[in-house]
PDB file of C-alpha atoms in Angstrom:
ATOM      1  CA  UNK A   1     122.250 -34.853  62.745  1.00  0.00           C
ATOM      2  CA  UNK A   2     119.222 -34.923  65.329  1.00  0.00           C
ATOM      3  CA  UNK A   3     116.015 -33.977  63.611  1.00  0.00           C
ATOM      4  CA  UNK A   4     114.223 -32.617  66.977  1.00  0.00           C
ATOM      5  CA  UNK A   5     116.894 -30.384  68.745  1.00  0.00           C
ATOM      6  CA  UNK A   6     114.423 -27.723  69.837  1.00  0.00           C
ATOM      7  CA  UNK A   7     111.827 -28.657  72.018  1.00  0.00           C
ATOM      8  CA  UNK A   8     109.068 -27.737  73.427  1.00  0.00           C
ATOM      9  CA  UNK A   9     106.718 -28.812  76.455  1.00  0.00           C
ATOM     10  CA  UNK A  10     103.036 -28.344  77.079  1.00  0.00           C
ATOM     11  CA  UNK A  11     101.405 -29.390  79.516  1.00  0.00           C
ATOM     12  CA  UNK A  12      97.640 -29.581  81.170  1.00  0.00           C
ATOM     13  CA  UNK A  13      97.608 -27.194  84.715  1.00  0.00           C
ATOM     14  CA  UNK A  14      96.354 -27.901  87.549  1.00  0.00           C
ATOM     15  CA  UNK A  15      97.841 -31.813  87.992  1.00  0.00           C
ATOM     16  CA  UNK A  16     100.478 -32.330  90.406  1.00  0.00           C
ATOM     17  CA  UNK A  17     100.989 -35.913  88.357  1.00  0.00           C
ATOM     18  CA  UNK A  18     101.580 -33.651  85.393  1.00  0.00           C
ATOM     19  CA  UNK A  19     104.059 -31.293  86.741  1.00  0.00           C
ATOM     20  CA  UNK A  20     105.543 -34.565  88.150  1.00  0.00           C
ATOM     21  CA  UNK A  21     105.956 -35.920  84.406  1.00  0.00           C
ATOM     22  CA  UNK A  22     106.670 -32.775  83.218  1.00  0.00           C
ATOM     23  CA  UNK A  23     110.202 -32.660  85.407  1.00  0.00           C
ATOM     24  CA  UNK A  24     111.088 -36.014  84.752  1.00  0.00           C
ATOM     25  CA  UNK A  25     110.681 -35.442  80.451  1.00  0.00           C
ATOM     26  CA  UNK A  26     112.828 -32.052  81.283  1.00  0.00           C
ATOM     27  CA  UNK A  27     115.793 -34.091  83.240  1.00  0.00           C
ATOM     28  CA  UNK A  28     115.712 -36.720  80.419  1.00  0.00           C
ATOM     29  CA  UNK A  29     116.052 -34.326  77.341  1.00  0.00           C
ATOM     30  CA  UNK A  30     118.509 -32.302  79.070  1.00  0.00           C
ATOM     31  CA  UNK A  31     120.176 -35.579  80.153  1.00  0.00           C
ATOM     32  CA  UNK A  32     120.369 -35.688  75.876  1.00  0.00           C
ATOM     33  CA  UNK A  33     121.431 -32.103  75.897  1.00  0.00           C
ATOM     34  CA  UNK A  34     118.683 -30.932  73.818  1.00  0.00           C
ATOM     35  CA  UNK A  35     117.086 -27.288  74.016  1.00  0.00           C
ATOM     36  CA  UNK A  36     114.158 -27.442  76.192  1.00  0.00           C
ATOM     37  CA  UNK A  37     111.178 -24.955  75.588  1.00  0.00           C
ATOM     38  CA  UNK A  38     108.568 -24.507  78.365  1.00  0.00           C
ATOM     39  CA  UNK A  39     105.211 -22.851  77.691  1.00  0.00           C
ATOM     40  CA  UNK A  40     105.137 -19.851  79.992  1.00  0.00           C
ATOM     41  CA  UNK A  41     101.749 -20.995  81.482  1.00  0.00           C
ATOM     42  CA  UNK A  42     103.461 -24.355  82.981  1.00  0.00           C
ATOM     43  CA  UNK A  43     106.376 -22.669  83.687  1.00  0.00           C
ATOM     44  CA  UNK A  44     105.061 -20.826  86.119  1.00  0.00           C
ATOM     45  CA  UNK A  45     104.131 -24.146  88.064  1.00  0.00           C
ATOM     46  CA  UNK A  46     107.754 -24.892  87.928  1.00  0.00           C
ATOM     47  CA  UNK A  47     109.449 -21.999  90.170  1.00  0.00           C
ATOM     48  CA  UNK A  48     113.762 -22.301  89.500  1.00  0.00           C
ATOM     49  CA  UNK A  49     113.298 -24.418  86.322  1.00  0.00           C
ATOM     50  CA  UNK A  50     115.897 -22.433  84.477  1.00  0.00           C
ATOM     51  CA  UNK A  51     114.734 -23.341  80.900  1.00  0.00           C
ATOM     52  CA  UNK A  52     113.691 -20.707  77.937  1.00  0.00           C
ATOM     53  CA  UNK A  53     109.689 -19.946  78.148  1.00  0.00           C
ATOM     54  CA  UNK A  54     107.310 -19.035  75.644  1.00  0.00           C
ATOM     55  CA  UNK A  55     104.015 -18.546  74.358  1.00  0.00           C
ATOM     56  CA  UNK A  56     102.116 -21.750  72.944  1.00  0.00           C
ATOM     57  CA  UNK A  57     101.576 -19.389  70.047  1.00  0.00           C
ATOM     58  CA  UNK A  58     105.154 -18.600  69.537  1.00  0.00           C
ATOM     59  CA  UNK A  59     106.527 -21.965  70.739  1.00  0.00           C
ATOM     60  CA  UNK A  60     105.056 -23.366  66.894  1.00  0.00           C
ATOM     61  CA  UNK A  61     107.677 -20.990  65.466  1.00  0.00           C
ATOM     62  CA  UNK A  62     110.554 -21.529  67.228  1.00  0.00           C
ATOM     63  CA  UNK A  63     110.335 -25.547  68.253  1.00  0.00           C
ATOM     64  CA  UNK A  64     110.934 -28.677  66.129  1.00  0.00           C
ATOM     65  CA  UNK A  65     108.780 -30.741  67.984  1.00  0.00           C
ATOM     66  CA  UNK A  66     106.313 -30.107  70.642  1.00  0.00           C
ATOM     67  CA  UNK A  67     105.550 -32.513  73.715  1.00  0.00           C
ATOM     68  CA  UNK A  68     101.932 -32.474  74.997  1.00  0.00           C
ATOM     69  CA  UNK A  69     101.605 -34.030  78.946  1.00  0.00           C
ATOM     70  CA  UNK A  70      97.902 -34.307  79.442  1.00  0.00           C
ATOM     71  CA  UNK A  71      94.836 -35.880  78.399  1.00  0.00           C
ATOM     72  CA  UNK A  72      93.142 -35.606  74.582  1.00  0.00           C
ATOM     73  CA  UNK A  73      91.929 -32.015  75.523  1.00  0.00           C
ATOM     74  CA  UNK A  74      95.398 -30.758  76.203  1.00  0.00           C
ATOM     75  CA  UNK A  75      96.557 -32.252  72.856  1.00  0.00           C
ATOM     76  CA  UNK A  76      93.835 -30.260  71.293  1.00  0.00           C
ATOM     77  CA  UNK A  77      94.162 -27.199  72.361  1.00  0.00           C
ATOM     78  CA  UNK A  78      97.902 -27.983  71.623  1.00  0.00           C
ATOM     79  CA  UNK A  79      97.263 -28.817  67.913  1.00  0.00           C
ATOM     80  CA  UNK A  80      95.131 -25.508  66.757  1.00  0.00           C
ATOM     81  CA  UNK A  81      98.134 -23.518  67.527  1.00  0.00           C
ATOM     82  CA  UNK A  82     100.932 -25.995  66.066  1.00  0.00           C
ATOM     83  CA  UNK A  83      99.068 -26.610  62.780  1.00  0.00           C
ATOM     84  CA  UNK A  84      99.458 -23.476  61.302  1.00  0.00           C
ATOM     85  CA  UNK A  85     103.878 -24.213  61.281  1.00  0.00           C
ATOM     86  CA  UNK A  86     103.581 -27.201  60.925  1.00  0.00           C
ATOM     87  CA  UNK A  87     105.332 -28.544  63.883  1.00  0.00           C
ATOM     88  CA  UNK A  88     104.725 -32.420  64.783  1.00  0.00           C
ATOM     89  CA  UNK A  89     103.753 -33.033  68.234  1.00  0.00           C
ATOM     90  CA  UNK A  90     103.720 -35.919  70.389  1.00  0.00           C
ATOM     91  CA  UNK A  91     101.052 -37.158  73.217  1.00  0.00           C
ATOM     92  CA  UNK A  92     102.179 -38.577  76.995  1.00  0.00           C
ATOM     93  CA  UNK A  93      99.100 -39.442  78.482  1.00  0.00           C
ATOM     94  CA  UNK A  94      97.760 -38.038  81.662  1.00  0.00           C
ATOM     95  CA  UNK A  95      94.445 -38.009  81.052  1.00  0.00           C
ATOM     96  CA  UNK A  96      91.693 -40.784  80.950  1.00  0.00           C
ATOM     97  CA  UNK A  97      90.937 -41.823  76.997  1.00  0.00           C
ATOM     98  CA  UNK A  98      93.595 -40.984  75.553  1.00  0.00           C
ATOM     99  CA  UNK A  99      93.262 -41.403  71.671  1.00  0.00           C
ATOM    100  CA  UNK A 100      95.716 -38.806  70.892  1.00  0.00           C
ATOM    101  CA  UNK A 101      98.236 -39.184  74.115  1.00  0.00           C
ATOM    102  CA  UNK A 102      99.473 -42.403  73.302  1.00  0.00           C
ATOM    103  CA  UNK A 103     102.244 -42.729  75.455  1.00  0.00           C
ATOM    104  CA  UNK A 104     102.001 -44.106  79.201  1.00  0.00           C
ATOM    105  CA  UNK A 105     103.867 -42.206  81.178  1.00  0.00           C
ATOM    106  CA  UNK A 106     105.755 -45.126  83.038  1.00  0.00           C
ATOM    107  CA  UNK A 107     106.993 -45.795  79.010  1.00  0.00           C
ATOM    108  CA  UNK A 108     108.462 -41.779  78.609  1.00  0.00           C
ATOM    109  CA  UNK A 109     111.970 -42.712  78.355  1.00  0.00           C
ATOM    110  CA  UNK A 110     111.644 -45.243  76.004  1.00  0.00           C
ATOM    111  CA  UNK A 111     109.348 -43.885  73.493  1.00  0.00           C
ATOM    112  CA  UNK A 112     110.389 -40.527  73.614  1.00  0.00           C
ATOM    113  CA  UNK A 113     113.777 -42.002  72.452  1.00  0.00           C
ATOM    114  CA  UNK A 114     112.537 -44.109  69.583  1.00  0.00           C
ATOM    115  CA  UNK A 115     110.897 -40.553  68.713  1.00  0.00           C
ATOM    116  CA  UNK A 116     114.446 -38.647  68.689  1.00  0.00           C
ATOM    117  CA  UNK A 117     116.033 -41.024  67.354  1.00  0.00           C
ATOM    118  CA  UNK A 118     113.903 -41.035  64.285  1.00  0.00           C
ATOM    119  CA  UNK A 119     111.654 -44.343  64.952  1.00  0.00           C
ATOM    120  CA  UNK A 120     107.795 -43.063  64.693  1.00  0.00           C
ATOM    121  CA  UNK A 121     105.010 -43.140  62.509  1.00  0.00           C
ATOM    122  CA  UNK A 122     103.566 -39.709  61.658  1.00  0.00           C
ATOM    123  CA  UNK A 123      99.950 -38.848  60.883  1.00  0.00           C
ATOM    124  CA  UNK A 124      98.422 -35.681  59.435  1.00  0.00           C
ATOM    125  CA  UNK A 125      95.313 -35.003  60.189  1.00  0.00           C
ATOM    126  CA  UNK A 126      93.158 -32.239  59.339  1.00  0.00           C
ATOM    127  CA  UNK A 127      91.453 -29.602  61.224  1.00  0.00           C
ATOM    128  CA  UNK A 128      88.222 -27.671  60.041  1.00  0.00           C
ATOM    129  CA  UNK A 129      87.720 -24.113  60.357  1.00  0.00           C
ATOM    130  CA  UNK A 130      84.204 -22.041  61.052  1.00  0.00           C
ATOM    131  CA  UNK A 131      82.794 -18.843  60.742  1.00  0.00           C
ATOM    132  CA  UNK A 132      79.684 -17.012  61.593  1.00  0.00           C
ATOM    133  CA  UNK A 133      78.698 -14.404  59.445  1.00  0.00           C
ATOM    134  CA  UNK A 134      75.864 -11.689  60.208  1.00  0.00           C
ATOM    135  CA  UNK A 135      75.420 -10.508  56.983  1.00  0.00           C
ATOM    136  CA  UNK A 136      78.214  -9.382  55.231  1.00  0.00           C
ATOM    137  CA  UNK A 137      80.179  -9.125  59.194  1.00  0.00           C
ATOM    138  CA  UNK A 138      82.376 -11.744  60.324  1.00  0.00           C
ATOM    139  CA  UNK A 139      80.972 -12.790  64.089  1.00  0.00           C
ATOM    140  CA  UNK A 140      83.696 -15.212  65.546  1.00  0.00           C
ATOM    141  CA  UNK A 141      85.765 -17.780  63.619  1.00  0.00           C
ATOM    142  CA  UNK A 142      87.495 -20.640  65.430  1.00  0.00           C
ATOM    143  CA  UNK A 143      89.594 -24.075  64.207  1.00  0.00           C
ATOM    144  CA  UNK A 144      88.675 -27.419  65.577  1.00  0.00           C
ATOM    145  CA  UNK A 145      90.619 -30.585  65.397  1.00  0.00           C
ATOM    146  CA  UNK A 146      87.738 -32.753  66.756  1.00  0.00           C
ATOM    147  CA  UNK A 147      84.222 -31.241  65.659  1.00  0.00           C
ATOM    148  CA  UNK A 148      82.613 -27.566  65.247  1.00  0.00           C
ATOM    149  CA  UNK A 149      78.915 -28.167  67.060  1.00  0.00           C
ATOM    150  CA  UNK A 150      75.758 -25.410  67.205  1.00  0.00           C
ATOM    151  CA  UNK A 151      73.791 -25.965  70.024  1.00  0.00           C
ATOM    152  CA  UNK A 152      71.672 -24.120  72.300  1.00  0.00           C
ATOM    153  CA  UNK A 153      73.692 -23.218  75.396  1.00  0.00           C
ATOM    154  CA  UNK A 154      71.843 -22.872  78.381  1.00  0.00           C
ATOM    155  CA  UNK A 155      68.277 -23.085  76.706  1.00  0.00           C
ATOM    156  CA  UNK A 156      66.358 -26.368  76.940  1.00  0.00           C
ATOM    157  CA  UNK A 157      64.581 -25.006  73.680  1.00  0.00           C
ATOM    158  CA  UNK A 158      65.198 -27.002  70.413  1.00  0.00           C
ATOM    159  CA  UNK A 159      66.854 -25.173  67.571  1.00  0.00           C
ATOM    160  CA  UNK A 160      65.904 -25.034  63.481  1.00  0.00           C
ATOM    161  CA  UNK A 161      68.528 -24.210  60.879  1.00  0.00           C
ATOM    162  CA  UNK A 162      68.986 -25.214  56.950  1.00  0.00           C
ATOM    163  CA  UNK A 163      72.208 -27.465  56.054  1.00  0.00           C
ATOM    164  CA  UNK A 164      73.728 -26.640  52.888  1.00  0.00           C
ATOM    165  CA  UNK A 165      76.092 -28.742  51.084  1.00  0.00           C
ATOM    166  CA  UNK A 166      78.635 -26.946  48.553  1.00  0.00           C
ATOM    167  CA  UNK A 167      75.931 -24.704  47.886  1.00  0.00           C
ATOM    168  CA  UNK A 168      73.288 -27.420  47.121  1.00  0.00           C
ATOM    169  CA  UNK A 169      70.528 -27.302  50.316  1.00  0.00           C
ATOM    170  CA  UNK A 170      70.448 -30.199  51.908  1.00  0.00           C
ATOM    171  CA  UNK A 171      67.482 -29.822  54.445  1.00  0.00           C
ATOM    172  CA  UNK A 172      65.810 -27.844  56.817  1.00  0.00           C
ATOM    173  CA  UNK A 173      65.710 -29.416  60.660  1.00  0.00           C
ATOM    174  CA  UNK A 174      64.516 -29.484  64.493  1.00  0.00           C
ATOM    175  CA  UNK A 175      66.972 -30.963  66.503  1.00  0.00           C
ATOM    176  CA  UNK A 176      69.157 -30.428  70.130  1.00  0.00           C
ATOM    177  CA  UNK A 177      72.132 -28.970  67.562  1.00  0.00           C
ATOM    178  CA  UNK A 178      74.451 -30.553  64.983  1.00  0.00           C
ATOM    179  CA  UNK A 179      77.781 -31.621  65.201  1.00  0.00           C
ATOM    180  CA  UNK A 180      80.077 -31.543  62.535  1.00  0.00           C
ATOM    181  CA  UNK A 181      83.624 -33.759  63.246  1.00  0.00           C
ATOM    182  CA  UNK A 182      86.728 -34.381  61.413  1.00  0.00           C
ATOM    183  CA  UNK A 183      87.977 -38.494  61.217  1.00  0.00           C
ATOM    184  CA  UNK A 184      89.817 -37.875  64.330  1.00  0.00           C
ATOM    185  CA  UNK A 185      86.612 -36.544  66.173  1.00  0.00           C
ATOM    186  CA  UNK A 186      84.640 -39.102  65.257  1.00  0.00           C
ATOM    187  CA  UNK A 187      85.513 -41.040  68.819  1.00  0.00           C
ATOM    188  CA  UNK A 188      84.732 -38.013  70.642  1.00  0.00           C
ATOM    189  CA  UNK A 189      81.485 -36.249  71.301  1.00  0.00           C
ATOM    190  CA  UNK A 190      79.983 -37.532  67.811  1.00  0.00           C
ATOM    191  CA  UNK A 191      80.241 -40.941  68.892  1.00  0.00           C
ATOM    192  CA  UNK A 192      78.039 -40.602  71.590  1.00  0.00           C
ATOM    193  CA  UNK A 193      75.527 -38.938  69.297  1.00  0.00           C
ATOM    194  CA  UNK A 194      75.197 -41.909  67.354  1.00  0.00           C
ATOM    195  CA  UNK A 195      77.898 -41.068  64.543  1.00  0.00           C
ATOM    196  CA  UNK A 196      80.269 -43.416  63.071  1.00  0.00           C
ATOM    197  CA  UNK A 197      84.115 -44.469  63.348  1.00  0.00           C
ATOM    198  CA  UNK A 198      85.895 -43.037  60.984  1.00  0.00           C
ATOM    199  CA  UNK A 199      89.758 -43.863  60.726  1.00  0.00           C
ATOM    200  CA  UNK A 200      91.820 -41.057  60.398  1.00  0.00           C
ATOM    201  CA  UNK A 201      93.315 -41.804  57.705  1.00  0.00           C
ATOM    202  CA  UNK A 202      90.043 -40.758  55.321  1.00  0.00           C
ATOM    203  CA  UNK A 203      89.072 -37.723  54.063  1.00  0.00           C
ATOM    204  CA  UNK A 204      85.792 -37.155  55.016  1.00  0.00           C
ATOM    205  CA  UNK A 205      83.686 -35.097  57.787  1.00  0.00           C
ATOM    206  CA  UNK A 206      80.875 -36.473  59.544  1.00  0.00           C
ATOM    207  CA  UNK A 207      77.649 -34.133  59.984  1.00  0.00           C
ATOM    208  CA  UNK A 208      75.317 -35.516  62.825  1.00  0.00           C
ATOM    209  CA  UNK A 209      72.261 -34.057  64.296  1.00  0.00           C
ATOM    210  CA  UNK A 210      71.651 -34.081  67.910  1.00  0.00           C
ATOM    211  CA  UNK A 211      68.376 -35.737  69.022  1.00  0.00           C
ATOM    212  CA  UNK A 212      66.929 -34.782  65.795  1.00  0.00           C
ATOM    213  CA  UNK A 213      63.007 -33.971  65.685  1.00  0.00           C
ATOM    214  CA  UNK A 214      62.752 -36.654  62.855  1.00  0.00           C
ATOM    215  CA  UNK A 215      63.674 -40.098  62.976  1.00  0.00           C
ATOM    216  CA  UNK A 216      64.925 -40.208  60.063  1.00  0.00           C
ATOM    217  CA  UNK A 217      67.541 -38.040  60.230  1.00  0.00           C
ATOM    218  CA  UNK A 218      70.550 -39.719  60.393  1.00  0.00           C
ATOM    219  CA  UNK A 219      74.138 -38.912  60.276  1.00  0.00           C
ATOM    220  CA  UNK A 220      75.694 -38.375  57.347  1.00  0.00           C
ATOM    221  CA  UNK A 221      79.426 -38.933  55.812  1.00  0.00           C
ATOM    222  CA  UNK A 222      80.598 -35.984  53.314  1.00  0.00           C
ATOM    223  CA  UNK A 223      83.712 -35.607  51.014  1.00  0.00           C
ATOM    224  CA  UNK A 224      86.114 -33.767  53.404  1.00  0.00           C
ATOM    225  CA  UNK A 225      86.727 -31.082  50.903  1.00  0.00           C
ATOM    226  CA  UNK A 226      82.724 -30.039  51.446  1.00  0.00           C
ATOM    227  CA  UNK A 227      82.076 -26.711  52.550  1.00  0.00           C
ATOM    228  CA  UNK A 228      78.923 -26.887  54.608  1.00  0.00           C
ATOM    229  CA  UNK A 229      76.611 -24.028  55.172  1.00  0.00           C
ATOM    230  CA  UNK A 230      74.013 -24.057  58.110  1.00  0.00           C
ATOM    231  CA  UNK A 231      71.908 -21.103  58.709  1.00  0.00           C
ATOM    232  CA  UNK A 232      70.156 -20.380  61.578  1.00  0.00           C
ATOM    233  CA  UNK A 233      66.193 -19.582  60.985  1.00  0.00           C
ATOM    234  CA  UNK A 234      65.236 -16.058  61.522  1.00  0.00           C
ATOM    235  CA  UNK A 235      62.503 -16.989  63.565  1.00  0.00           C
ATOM    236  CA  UNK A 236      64.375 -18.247  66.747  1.00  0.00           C
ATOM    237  CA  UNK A 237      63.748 -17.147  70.146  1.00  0.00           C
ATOM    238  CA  UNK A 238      67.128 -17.942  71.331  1.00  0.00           C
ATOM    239  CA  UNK A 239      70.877 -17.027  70.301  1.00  0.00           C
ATOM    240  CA  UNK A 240      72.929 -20.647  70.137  1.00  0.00           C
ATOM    241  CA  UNK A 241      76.403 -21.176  70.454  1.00  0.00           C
ATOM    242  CA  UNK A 242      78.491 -22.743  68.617  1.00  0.00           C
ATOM    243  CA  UNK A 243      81.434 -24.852  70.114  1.00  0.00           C
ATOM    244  CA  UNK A 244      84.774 -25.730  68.728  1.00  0.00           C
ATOM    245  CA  UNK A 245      86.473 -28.844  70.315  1.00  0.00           C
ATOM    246  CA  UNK A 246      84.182 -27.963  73.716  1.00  0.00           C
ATOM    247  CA  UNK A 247      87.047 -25.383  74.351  1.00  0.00           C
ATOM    248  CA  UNK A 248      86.416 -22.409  71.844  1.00  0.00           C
ATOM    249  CA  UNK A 249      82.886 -20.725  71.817  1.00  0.00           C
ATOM    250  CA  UNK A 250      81.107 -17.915  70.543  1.00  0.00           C
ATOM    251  CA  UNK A 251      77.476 -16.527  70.149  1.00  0.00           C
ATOM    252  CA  UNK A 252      75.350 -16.543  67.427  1.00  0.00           C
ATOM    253  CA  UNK A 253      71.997 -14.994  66.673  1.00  0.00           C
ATOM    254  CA  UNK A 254      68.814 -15.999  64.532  1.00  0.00           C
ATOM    255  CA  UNK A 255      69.331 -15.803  60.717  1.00  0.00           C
ATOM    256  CA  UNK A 256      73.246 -16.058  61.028  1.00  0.00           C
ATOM    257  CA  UNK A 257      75.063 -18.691  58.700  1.00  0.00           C
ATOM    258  CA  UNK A 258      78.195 -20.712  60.174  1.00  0.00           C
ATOM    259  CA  UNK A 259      80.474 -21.875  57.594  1.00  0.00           C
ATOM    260  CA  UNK A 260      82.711 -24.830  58.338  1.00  0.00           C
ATOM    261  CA  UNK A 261      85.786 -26.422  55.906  1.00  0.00           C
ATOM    262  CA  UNK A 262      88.452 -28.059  55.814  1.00  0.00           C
ATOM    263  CA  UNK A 263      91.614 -26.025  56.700  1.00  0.00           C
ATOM    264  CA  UNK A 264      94.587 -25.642  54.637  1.00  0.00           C
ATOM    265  CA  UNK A 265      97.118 -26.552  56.980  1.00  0.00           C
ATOM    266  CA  UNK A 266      97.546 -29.846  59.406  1.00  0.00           C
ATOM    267  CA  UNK A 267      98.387 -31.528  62.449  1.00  0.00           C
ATOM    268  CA  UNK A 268     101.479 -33.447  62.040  1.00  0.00           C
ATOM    269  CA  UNK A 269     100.787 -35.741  64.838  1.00  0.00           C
ATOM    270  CA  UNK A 270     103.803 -38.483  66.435  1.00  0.00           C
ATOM    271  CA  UNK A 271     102.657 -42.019  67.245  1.00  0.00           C
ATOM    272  CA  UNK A 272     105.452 -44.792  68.552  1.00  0.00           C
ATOM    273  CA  UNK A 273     106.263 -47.373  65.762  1.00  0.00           C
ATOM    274  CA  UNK A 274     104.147 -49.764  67.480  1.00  0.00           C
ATOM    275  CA  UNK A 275     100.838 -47.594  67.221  1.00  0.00           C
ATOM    276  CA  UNK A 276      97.436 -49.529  66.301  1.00  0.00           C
ATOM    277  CA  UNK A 277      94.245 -47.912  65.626  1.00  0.00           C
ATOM    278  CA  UNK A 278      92.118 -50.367  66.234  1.00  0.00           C
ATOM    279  CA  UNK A 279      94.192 -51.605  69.525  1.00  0.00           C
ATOM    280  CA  UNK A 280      93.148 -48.101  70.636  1.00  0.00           C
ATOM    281  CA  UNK A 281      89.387 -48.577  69.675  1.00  0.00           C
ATOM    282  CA  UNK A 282      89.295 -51.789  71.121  1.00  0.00           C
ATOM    283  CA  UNK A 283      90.888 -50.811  74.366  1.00  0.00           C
ATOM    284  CA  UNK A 284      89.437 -47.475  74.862  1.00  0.00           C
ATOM    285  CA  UNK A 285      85.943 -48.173  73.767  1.00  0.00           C
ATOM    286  CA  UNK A 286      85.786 -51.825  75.378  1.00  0.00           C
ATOM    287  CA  UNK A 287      85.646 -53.726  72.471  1.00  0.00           C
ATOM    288  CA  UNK A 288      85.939 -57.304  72.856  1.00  0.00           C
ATOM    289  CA  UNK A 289      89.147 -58.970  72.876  1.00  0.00           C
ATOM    290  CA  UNK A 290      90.540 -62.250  70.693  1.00  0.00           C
ATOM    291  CA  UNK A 291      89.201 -65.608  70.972  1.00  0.00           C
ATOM    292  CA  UNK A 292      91.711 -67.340  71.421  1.00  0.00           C
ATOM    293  CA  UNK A 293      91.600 -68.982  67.771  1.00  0.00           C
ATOM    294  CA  UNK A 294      94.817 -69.683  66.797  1.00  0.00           C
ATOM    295  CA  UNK A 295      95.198 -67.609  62.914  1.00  0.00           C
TER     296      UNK A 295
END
């Protein structure tokens, strides 16, 4: 019996070369005679597609695996709403990284048959969730599968705020903002704030400051069951915002306190048998290829 009968199809809009891949994943599952899902946003792109739509919030419910076409952000957005069922989702790549879309699209048929026919590797990975509090009133509250980050918006002004650690305070600092990422967002935007690789498979969260007013600030690595506290000082002249995966953001105001942790439930996130971490970092970030020494 086929684990993945229901499926369902996201996909990044505005790309011609993703609608293109979009229509040629379609034809092949059908070809299989699976039940195709489209989310109604990319559906519309698709005028006489014929296939069931629905909501990327309902599509978790109803699919057994969902199919992101797109670059990392798409996958992102993608994995906020699938976490919460549960539902494993798979990457095609039609983006420019691509850490989590690890399948070329000139590869789709092939992979995306090792995938039905039960030849993957699966990865959970966990997502954090934040809240702002006024008081005792919830402000916003937002997941992220990459990194929560406070920073200052539009103002050029630097912002102060005290980092708690499960209740123990940690410090009080001037910096740009702070970014707080999960293993999986360590290769995003907290890389190129100086923080470190973290493999995915640990179970930690990475807290770095942005351009910190002190040298000697430097990023540190936390127990990923942490629940961090940072409160914004009362005595700033500007309201920051705080950022979840670049693609969620909300407004906060002087003496508010965000909360971030780990969330209960996780990505379950498809990678072809063949998948290699490091083959990723190395050819993603540049790294420098073998030697040629025979092992």
């Amino acid at each position: 019996m086929d684990q993945f009968r229901n499926i369902g199809i996201i996909g990044r809009l505005g790309s011609s070369r993703v609608l293109d891949t979009i229509r040629r994943l379609k034809r092949f599952l059908l070809e299989r005679h699976l039940h195709v899902i489209l989310e109604d946003s990319i559906a519309e792109m698709l005028p006489g597609h014929g296939m069931q739509t629905c909501t990327r919030k309902l599509m978790g419910e109803i699919c057994d695996l969902v199919i992101v076409v797109g670059g990392d952000g798409s996958l992102l957005g993608a994995a906020r709403a699938m976490a919460r069922h549960g539902t494993p989702v798979l990457g095609i790549n039609r983006g420019s990284l691509g850490f989590l879309t690890d399948i070329r699209p000139d590869e789709l048929e092939a992979r995306v048959s090792e995938v039905l026919e039960g030849r993957y590797l699966m990865e959970s990975r966990f997502l954090l969730e934040a809240e702002v509090r006024r008081g005792m009133e919830s402000i916003g509250q937002s997941d992220a599968l990459n990194d929560v980050v406070l920073h200052p918006g539009k103002s050029m002004r630097m912002l102060e705020f005290e980092l708690y650690i499960d209740g123990h305070f940690v410090c009080s600092q001037k910096a740009d903002g702070l970014i707080v990422a999960t293993p999986t967002g360590s290769t995003a935007y907290s890389l190129s704030a100086g923080g470190p690789i973290m493999h995915p498979k640990l179970d930690a969260i990475v807290i770095v400051p942005m351009y910190p007013h002190t040298l000697s600030s430097r990023p540190i690595v936390v127990d990923g069951n942490s629940e961090l506290k940072v409160v914004v000082s009362p005595e700033l002249q500007i309201y920051p915002q705080i950022s979840c995966d670049g693609q969620n953001h909300f407004t906060c105001a002087p003496g508010d306190t965000l909360s971030i942790r780990k969330k209960a439930q996780k990505l379950q996130l498809i990678h072809p048998v063949e998948h290699n971490y490091y083959e990723i970092c190395r050819t993603k970030l540049g790294w420098g290829s073998r030697l040629g020494v025979q092992e």
